[in-house]
């Protein structure tokens, strides 16, 4: 399947009338104006997304996308590729960090394997959409072809239910911080030194391998995105140096915005996918909220490019969607105080001197 016209379909703007009504309510609550800081703007953002001055977090959807990466052959990870499929099974069994956090948050979790070296066809609870045993090594060839990219994007989009109050995308894939760094470098005009971090905890030699791999990928494929318009540049970067799961996240983020479902973005890899989604369809930017600031080296740079201010900063760097899922409690708190605090009139409290 190569039809990707759906990626460019218009995204509706948030409801600014509902936002204004929510701001007016905030100004009537029994507190000094602005004293709840980000809790106030989180509530008013959700009001605009839901078209309701008193928004609710009724349904949270979490899709964790997994895939392997050929660039792992370059010694860029502290773990073998077999770990990807093993972790897919762990997600499905409920043993991974994000699975625990999803249960605590009452989220609906889906695990999607787009292509790992070790198969997971017999693992209960895994949606298998096999695009291959991981991508090709992008230092030697394009990570995938355009048809496979289109399939990965649409598979991600299919995981977004239009009835959700919030969508979170997670990822798993040995060597995927290397692919994400390469995509970010391609889209931001940077190099490996500016985008690569230690990922799974590689030593100095592993870090050097990652930087060299990213630079090799940029050198081999750079002509595909240089001087291209933003949507084509994003597609070329995903095709040449991306990953199946990074593409699926990108497609999911575009589809969520088109459905009017806000996205809570996780860490470095998810933020790179968010950047690609915005380059494909700029309207997506209005539907993104960022859960946390990852300790992965490149994340600060992606956030800067996106103009994003995350909710939390806990020095997390696990991925999976875990940082975003941790931020759900803060969103619930924001919506609770917005809806349930008394107004000055209701409480009989003076609102001025």
Short mmCIF file of C-alpha atoms in Angstrom, two decimals:
data_model
loop_
_atom_site.label_atom_id
_atom_site.label_comp_id
_atom_site.label_asym_id
_atom_site.label_seq_id
_atom_site.Cartn_x
_atom_site.Cartn_y
_atom_site.Cartn_z
CA UNK A 1 0.00 0.00 0.00
CA UNK A 2 1.56 3.29 -1.09
CA UNK A 3 -1.38 5.71 -0.81
CA UNK A 4 -0.43 8.30 1.79
CA UNK A 5 -2.81 11.09 0.84
CA UNK A 6 -4.59 10.65 4.17
CA UNK A 7 -1.56 12.07 5.96
CA UNK A 8 -2.24 15.50 4.50
CA UNK A 9 -5.97 15.72 5.23
CA UNK A 10 -6.90 18.82 7.20
CA UNK A 11 -6.73 18.83 10.99
CA UNK A 12 -9.44 20.84 12.74
CA UNK A 13 -8.34 23.60 15.09
CA UNK A 14 -9.07 23.29 18.81
CA UNK A 15 -12.26 24.99 20.06
CA UNK A 16 -11.17 28.44 21.22
CA UNK A 17 -14.66 29.30 22.49
CA UNK A 18 -14.47 26.38 24.91
CA UNK A 19 -10.95 27.43 25.91
CA UNK A 20 -12.16 30.95 26.68
CA UNK A 21 -14.99 29.55 28.80
CA UNK A 22 -12.49 27.40 30.71
CA UNK A 23 -10.20 30.39 31.27
CA UNK A 24 -13.18 32.35 32.58
CA UNK A 25 -13.94 29.52 35.00
CA UNK A 26 -10.32 29.44 36.16
CA UNK A 27 -10.58 33.14 36.95
CA UNK A 28 -13.62 32.48 39.17
CA UNK A 29 -12.11 29.64 41.20
CA UNK A 30 -11.07 30.25 44.82
CA UNK A 31 -7.40 30.97 44.19
CA UNK A 32 -5.24 33.85 42.98
CA UNK A 33 -5.20 33.97 39.16
CA UNK A 34 -2.48 31.74 37.72
CA UNK A 35 -1.54 30.28 41.09
CA UNK A 36 -1.97 26.68 39.89
CA UNK A 37 0.48 27.28 37.05
CA UNK A 38 0.57 24.52 34.42
CA UNK A 39 -2.44 22.80 35.99
CA UNK A 40 -4.53 25.71 34.73
CA UNK A 41 -3.24 25.63 31.16
CA UNK A 42 -3.51 21.84 31.00
CA UNK A 43 -7.19 22.16 31.89
CA UNK A 44 -7.85 24.92 29.38
CA UNK A 45 -6.01 23.00 26.65
CA UNK A 46 -8.23 19.97 27.24
CA UNK A 47 -11.28 22.21 27.19
CA UNK A 48 -10.28 23.41 23.72
CA UNK A 49 -9.60 19.85 22.56
CA UNK A 50 -12.90 18.50 23.89
CA UNK A 51 -15.04 21.56 23.14
CA UNK A 52 -16.20 21.56 26.75
CA UNK A 53 -15.45 24.10 29.50
CA UNK A 54 -15.25 21.19 31.98
CA UNK A 55 -13.28 18.47 30.17
CA UNK A 56 -12.93 14.90 31.43
CA UNK A 57 -10.31 12.19 30.91
CA UNK A 58 -12.73 9.35 30.21
CA UNK A 59 -10.72 7.03 27.94
CA UNK A 60 -6.95 6.82 27.52
CA UNK A 61 -5.50 4.74 24.71
CA UNK A 62 -1.91 3.47 24.74
CA UNK A 63 -0.35 1.74 21.75
CA UNK A 64 3.18 0.37 22.13
CA UNK A 65 4.84 -0.24 18.76
CA UNK A 66 7.83 -2.56 18.48
CA UNK A 67 10.34 -3.39 15.76
CA UNK A 68 13.98 -4.27 15.23
CA UNK A 69 16.63 -2.22 13.43
CA UNK A 70 19.34 -3.38 11.05
CA UNK A 71 21.69 -0.68 12.30
CA UNK A 72 22.05 -2.74 15.48
CA UNK A 73 24.78 -4.59 13.58
CA UNK A 74 26.95 -1.47 13.99
CA UNK A 75 27.38 -2.04 17.76
CA UNK A 76 25.06 0.79 18.77
CA UNK A 77 23.22 -0.91 21.64
CA UNK A 78 24.17 -2.47 24.95
CA UNK A 79 21.59 -5.24 24.39
CA UNK A 80 21.13 -7.90 21.66
CA UNK A 81 18.20 -7.73 19.25
CA UNK A 82 16.57 -10.75 20.87
CA UNK A 83 15.54 -8.41 23.69
CA UNK A 84 13.00 -6.64 21.46
CA UNK A 85 10.77 -9.69 21.06
CA UNK A 86 11.32 -10.65 24.69
CA UNK A 87 10.11 -7.22 25.78
CA UNK A 88 7.11 -7.45 23.45
CA UNK A 89 6.09 -10.56 25.38
CA UNK A 90 6.72 -8.71 28.64
CA UNK A 91 4.47 -5.84 27.53
CA UNK A 92 1.70 -8.25 26.61
CA UNK A 93 2.05 -10.08 29.92
CA UNK A 94 1.79 -6.82 31.85
CA UNK A 95 5.29 -6.93 33.31
CA UNK A 96 6.87 -3.85 31.70
CA UNK A 97 6.98 -0.47 33.40
CA UNK A 98 4.52 1.13 31.01
CA UNK A 99 2.11 -1.79 31.43
CA UNK A 100 2.09 -1.24 35.19
CA UNK A 101 1.59 2.49 34.74
CA UNK A 102 -1.18 1.92 32.19
CA UNK A 103 -3.08 -0.27 34.63
CA UNK A 104 -2.72 2.34 37.36
CA UNK A 105 -4.01 5.02 34.99
CA UNK A 106 -6.88 2.91 33.68
CA UNK A 107 -5.55 3.08 30.12
CA UNK A 108 -6.45 0.71 27.29
CA UNK A 109 -3.16 -0.84 26.13
CA UNK A 110 -2.38 -2.39 22.75
CA UNK A 111 0.95 -4.01 21.82
CA UNK A 112 1.81 -3.98 18.11
CA UNK A 113 4.81 -5.83 16.67
CA UNK A 114 5.69 -4.47 13.22
CA UNK A 115 8.71 -6.68 12.66
CA UNK A 116 11.23 -8.23 15.01
CA UNK A 117 14.09 -10.64 14.35
CA UNK A 118 12.51 -13.16 16.71
CA UNK A 119 8.80 -13.74 15.90
CA UNK A 120 6.03 -13.19 18.44
CA UNK A 121 3.21 -14.86 16.52
CA UNK A 122 2.53 -17.26 19.38
CA UNK A 123 2.59 -14.62 22.12
CA UNK A 124 -0.92 -13.96 23.48
CA UNK A 125 -2.05 -10.36 23.43
CA UNK A 126 0.26 -9.14 20.63
CA UNK A 127 -1.05 -7.66 17.40
CA UNK A 128 1.46 -8.84 14.79
CA UNK A 129 1.76 -6.83 11.58
CA UNK A 130 4.94 -8.23 10.10
CA UNK A 131 6.76 -5.83 7.80
CA UNK A 132 10.00 -7.81 7.93
CA UNK A 133 12.60 -8.91 10.50
CA UNK A 134 13.39 -5.30 11.30
CA UNK A 135 14.65 -2.58 9.00
CA UNK A 136 17.76 -2.75 6.84
CA UNK A 137 21.02 -1.30 8.16
CA UNK A 138 20.62 2.32 7.08
CA UNK A 139 24.38 2.80 6.76
CA UNK A 140 24.23 0.38 3.81
CA UNK A 141 20.76 0.91 2.29
CA UNK A 142 17.44 2.60 2.98
CA UNK A 143 15.90 1.34 6.19
CA UNK A 144 12.72 0.46 4.25
CA UNK A 145 11.09 1.18 0.92
CA UNK A 146 8.29 3.70 0.42
CA UNK A 147 5.55 1.05 0.28
CA UNK A 148 6.66 -0.41 3.62
CA UNK A 149 6.78 3.08 5.11
CA UNK A 150 3.20 3.68 3.96
CA UNK A 151 2.15 0.40 5.58
CA UNK A 152 3.84 1.30 8.88
CA UNK A 153 2.24 4.76 8.93
CA UNK A 154 -1.24 3.40 8.27
CA UNK A 155 -0.79 0.62 10.84
CA UNK A 156 -0.03 3.25 13.45
CA UNK A 157 -3.05 5.30 12.40
CA UNK A 158 -5.32 2.27 12.76
CA UNK A 159 -4.54 2.05 16.48
CA UNK A 160 -6.20 5.39 17.26
CA UNK A 161 -9.85 5.21 18.35
CA UNK A 162 -11.72 8.44 17.61
CA UNK A 163 -13.59 8.05 20.91
CA UNK A 164 -10.48 8.45 23.07
CA UNK A 165 -9.95 11.39 25.41
CA UNK A 166 -6.18 11.01 25.11
CA UNK A 167 -3.75 8.94 23.03
CA UNK A 168 -0.25 7.88 24.11
CA UNK A 169 2.22 6.13 21.83
CA UNK A 170 5.03 3.98 23.16
CA UNK A 171 7.86 2.15 21.44
CA UNK A 172 10.35 -0.66 21.84
CA UNK A 173 13.22 -1.65 19.57
CA UNK A 174 16.88 -2.35 20.16
CA UNK A 175 18.89 0.39 18.35
CA UNK A 176 15.85 2.65 17.94
CA UNK A 177 17.50 5.62 19.66
CA UNK A 178 20.06 5.49 16.84
CA UNK A 179 17.34 5.57 14.20
CA UNK A 180 15.50 8.33 16.02
CA UNK A 181 18.70 10.37 16.27
CA UNK A 182 19.23 9.95 12.52
CA UNK A 183 15.67 11.06 11.73
CA UNK A 184 16.02 14.07 14.02
CA UNK A 185 19.37 14.98 12.49
CA UNK A 186 17.86 14.75 9.01
CA UNK A 187 14.89 16.96 9.89
CA UNK A 188 16.87 19.53 11.89
CA UNK A 189 20.03 19.73 9.80
CA UNK A 190 22.25 18.35 12.56
CA UNK A 191 24.84 15.57 12.85
CA UNK A 192 25.39 12.53 15.02
CA UNK A 193 27.30 14.39 17.72
CA UNK A 194 24.35 16.76 18.24
CA UNK A 195 21.62 14.12 18.35
CA UNK A 196 23.04 10.87 19.72
CA UNK A 197 22.82 9.83 23.38
CA UNK A 198 23.66 6.68 25.32
CA UNK A 199 20.24 5.07 24.84
CA UNK A 200 20.33 1.69 26.60
CA UNK A 201 23.49 2.78 28.41
CA UNK A 202 26.26 2.19 25.89
CA UNK A 203 29.86 2.90 26.87
CA UNK A 204 32.07 5.45 25.13
CA UNK A 205 32.87 3.04 22.31
CA UNK A 206 29.17 2.35 21.78
CA UNK A 207 28.43 6.08 21.79
CA UNK A 208 31.09 6.62 19.12
CA UNK A 209 29.58 3.78 17.08
CA UNK A 210 26.15 5.42 17.29
CA UNK A 211 27.47 8.79 16.17
CA UNK A 212 29.38 7.20 13.30
CA UNK A 213 26.31 5.23 12.22
CA UNK A 214 24.11 8.32 12.20
CA UNK A 215 26.69 10.30 10.23
CA UNK A 216 27.08 7.43 7.75
CA UNK A 217 23.32 7.30 7.25
CA UNK A 218 23.14 11.05 6.72
CA UNK A 219 25.99 10.95 4.22
CA UNK A 220 24.46 8.06 2.28
CA UNK A 221 20.89 9.34 2.12
CA UNK A 222 21.05 13.09 2.70
CA UNK A 223 20.29 14.02 -0.90
CA UNK A 224 16.83 12.49 -0.43
CA UNK A 225 15.71 15.21 1.97
CA UNK A 226 18.00 18.14 1.34
CA UNK A 227 16.09 20.96 -0.38
CA UNK A 228 12.87 18.91 -0.25
CA UNK A 229 9.60 20.39 1.00
CA UNK A 230 8.88 19.52 4.67
CA UNK A 231 6.39 16.68 4.00
CA UNK A 232 8.66 14.94 1.49
CA UNK A 233 11.72 15.52 3.68
CA UNK A 234 9.92 13.84 6.59
CA UNK A 235 8.88 10.87 4.45
CA UNK A 236 12.40 10.51 3.06
CA UNK A 237 13.98 10.62 6.51
CA UNK A 238 11.58 7.99 7.85
CA UNK A 239 12.12 5.78 4.80
CA UNK A 240 15.90 6.05 4.71
CA UNK A 241 16.98 6.09 8.36
CA UNK A 242 13.81 5.49 10.41
CA UNK A 243 12.19 2.47 11.98
CA UNK A 244 8.90 0.66 11.56
CA UNK A 245 7.79 1.67 15.05
CA UNK A 246 8.89 5.29 14.60
CA UNK A 247 6.83 5.47 11.41
CA UNK A 248 3.85 3.86 13.16
CA UNK A 249 4.06 6.46 15.93
CA UNK A 250 4.16 9.20 13.30
CA UNK A 251 1.06 7.85 11.59
CA UNK A 252 -0.74 7.46 14.91
CA UNK A 253 -0.03 11.07 15.88
CA UNK A 254 -1.34 12.38 12.56
CA UNK A 255 -4.47 10.24 12.80
CA UNK A 256 -5.12 11.27 16.40
CA UNK A 257 -5.06 14.95 15.47
CA UNK A 258 -7.34 14.29 12.50
CA UNK A 259 -9.78 12.53 14.85
CA UNK A 260 -9.66 15.41 17.35
CA UNK A 261 -7.87 13.26 19.95
CA UNK A 262 -5.05 14.98 21.87
CA UNK A 263 -1.70 13.21 22.05
CA UNK A 264 0.50 13.00 25.13
CA UNK A 265 3.99 12.56 23.70
CA UNK A 266 6.59 10.49 25.56
CA UNK A 267 10.37 10.93 25.33
CA UNK A 268 13.04 11.25 22.67
CA UNK A 269 11.88 8.65 20.15
CA UNK A 270 8.21 9.61 20.41
CA UNK A 271 9.10 13.29 20.14
CA UNK A 272 11.07 12.63 16.95
CA UNK A 273 7.97 10.90 15.57
CA UNK A 274 5.93 13.93 16.66
CA UNK A 275 8.32 16.22 14.80
CA UNK A 276 7.93 14.08 11.68
CA UNK A 277 4.14 14.20 12.08
CA UNK A 278 4.18 18.00 12.32
CA UNK A 279 6.39 18.25 9.23
CA UNK A 280 3.91 16.04 7.36
CA UNK A 281 0.83 17.90 8.60
CA UNK A 282 1.44 21.16 10.53
CA UNK A 283 -2.03 21.09 12.12
CA UNK A 284 -0.89 18.16 14.26
CA UNK A 285 1.10 20.58 16.44
CA UNK A 286 -2.11 21.96 17.98
CA UNK A 287 -3.00 18.54 19.37
CA UNK A 288 0.28 17.65 21.08
CA UNK A 289 1.12 17.80 24.79
CA UNK A 290 4.49 16.56 26.04
CA UNK A 291 4.61 14.29 29.06
CA UNK A 292 8.19 14.63 30.24
CA UNK A 293 11.73 15.74 29.48
CA UNK A 294 13.84 12.66 28.87
CA UNK A 295 17.42 12.33 30.08
CA UNK A 296 18.34 11.08 26.58
CA UNK A 297 20.73 13.63 25.13
CA UNK A 298 18.81 14.55 21.99
CA UNK A 299 15.44 15.14 23.61
CA UNK A 300 16.08 18.73 24.66
CA UNK A 301 16.90 19.57 21.07
CA UNK A 302 13.71 18.04 19.70
CA UNK A 303 11.65 19.88 22.31
CA UNK A 304 13.32 23.14 21.33
CA UNK A 305 12.53 22.60 17.65
CA UNK A 306 8.91 21.87 18.53
CA UNK A 307 8.67 24.75 21.02
CA UNK A 308 7.44 22.25 23.61
CA UNK A 309 7.47 22.50 27.41
CA UNK A 310 6.97 19.07 29.02
CA UNK A 311 4.87 18.49 32.13
CA UNK A 312 7.46 16.48 34.10
CA UNK A 313 11.24 16.27 34.39
CA UNK A 314 12.13 13.09 36.29
CA UNK A 315 15.39 12.12 34.53
CA UNK A 316 13.59 9.16 32.91
CA UNK A 317 14.91 7.60 29.69
CA UNK A 318 13.15 4.24 29.47
CA UNK A 319 10.81 4.99 26.59
CA UNK A 320 7.85 2.61 26.12
CA UNK A 321 5.48 5.53 26.79
CA UNK A 322 6.40 5.37 30.48
CA UNK A 323 7.16 9.07 30.98
CA UNK A 324 3.94 10.15 29.28
CA UNK A 325 1.93 7.64 31.28
CA UNK A 326 3.48 8.95 34.49
CA UNK A 327 2.24 12.44 33.55
CA UNK A 328 -1.38 11.23 33.32
CA UNK A 329 -1.79 11.66 37.08
CA UNK A 330 -0.90 15.33 36.73
CA UNK A 331 -3.44 15.76 33.95
CA UNK A 332 -6.12 14.09 36.08
CA UNK A 333 -5.24 16.46 38.93
CA UNK A 334 -5.51 19.46 36.61
CA UNK A 335 -8.93 18.45 35.33
CA UNK A 336 -10.19 17.58 38.83
CA UNK A 337 -9.36 20.93 40.41
CA UNK A 338 -10.69 22.74 37.34
CA UNK A 339 -14.06 20.97 37.53
CA UNK A 340 -14.49 20.54 41.28
CA UNK A 341 -13.06 23.62 42.99
CA UNK A 342 -15.61 26.10 44.27
CA UNK A 343 -15.97 29.49 42.67
CA UNK A 344 -15.72 32.62 44.79
CA UNK A 345 -19.50 32.98 44.61
CA UNK A 346 -20.16 29.36 45.58
CA UNK A 347 -17.76 29.52 48.52
CA UNK A 348 -18.80 32.98 49.73
CA UNK A 349 -15.23 34.20 49.43
CA UNK A 350 -14.42 37.77 48.45
CA UNK A 351 -12.75 38.05 45.05
CA UNK A 352 -11.23 41.51 45.55
CA UNK A 353 -10.31 44.03 48.18
#
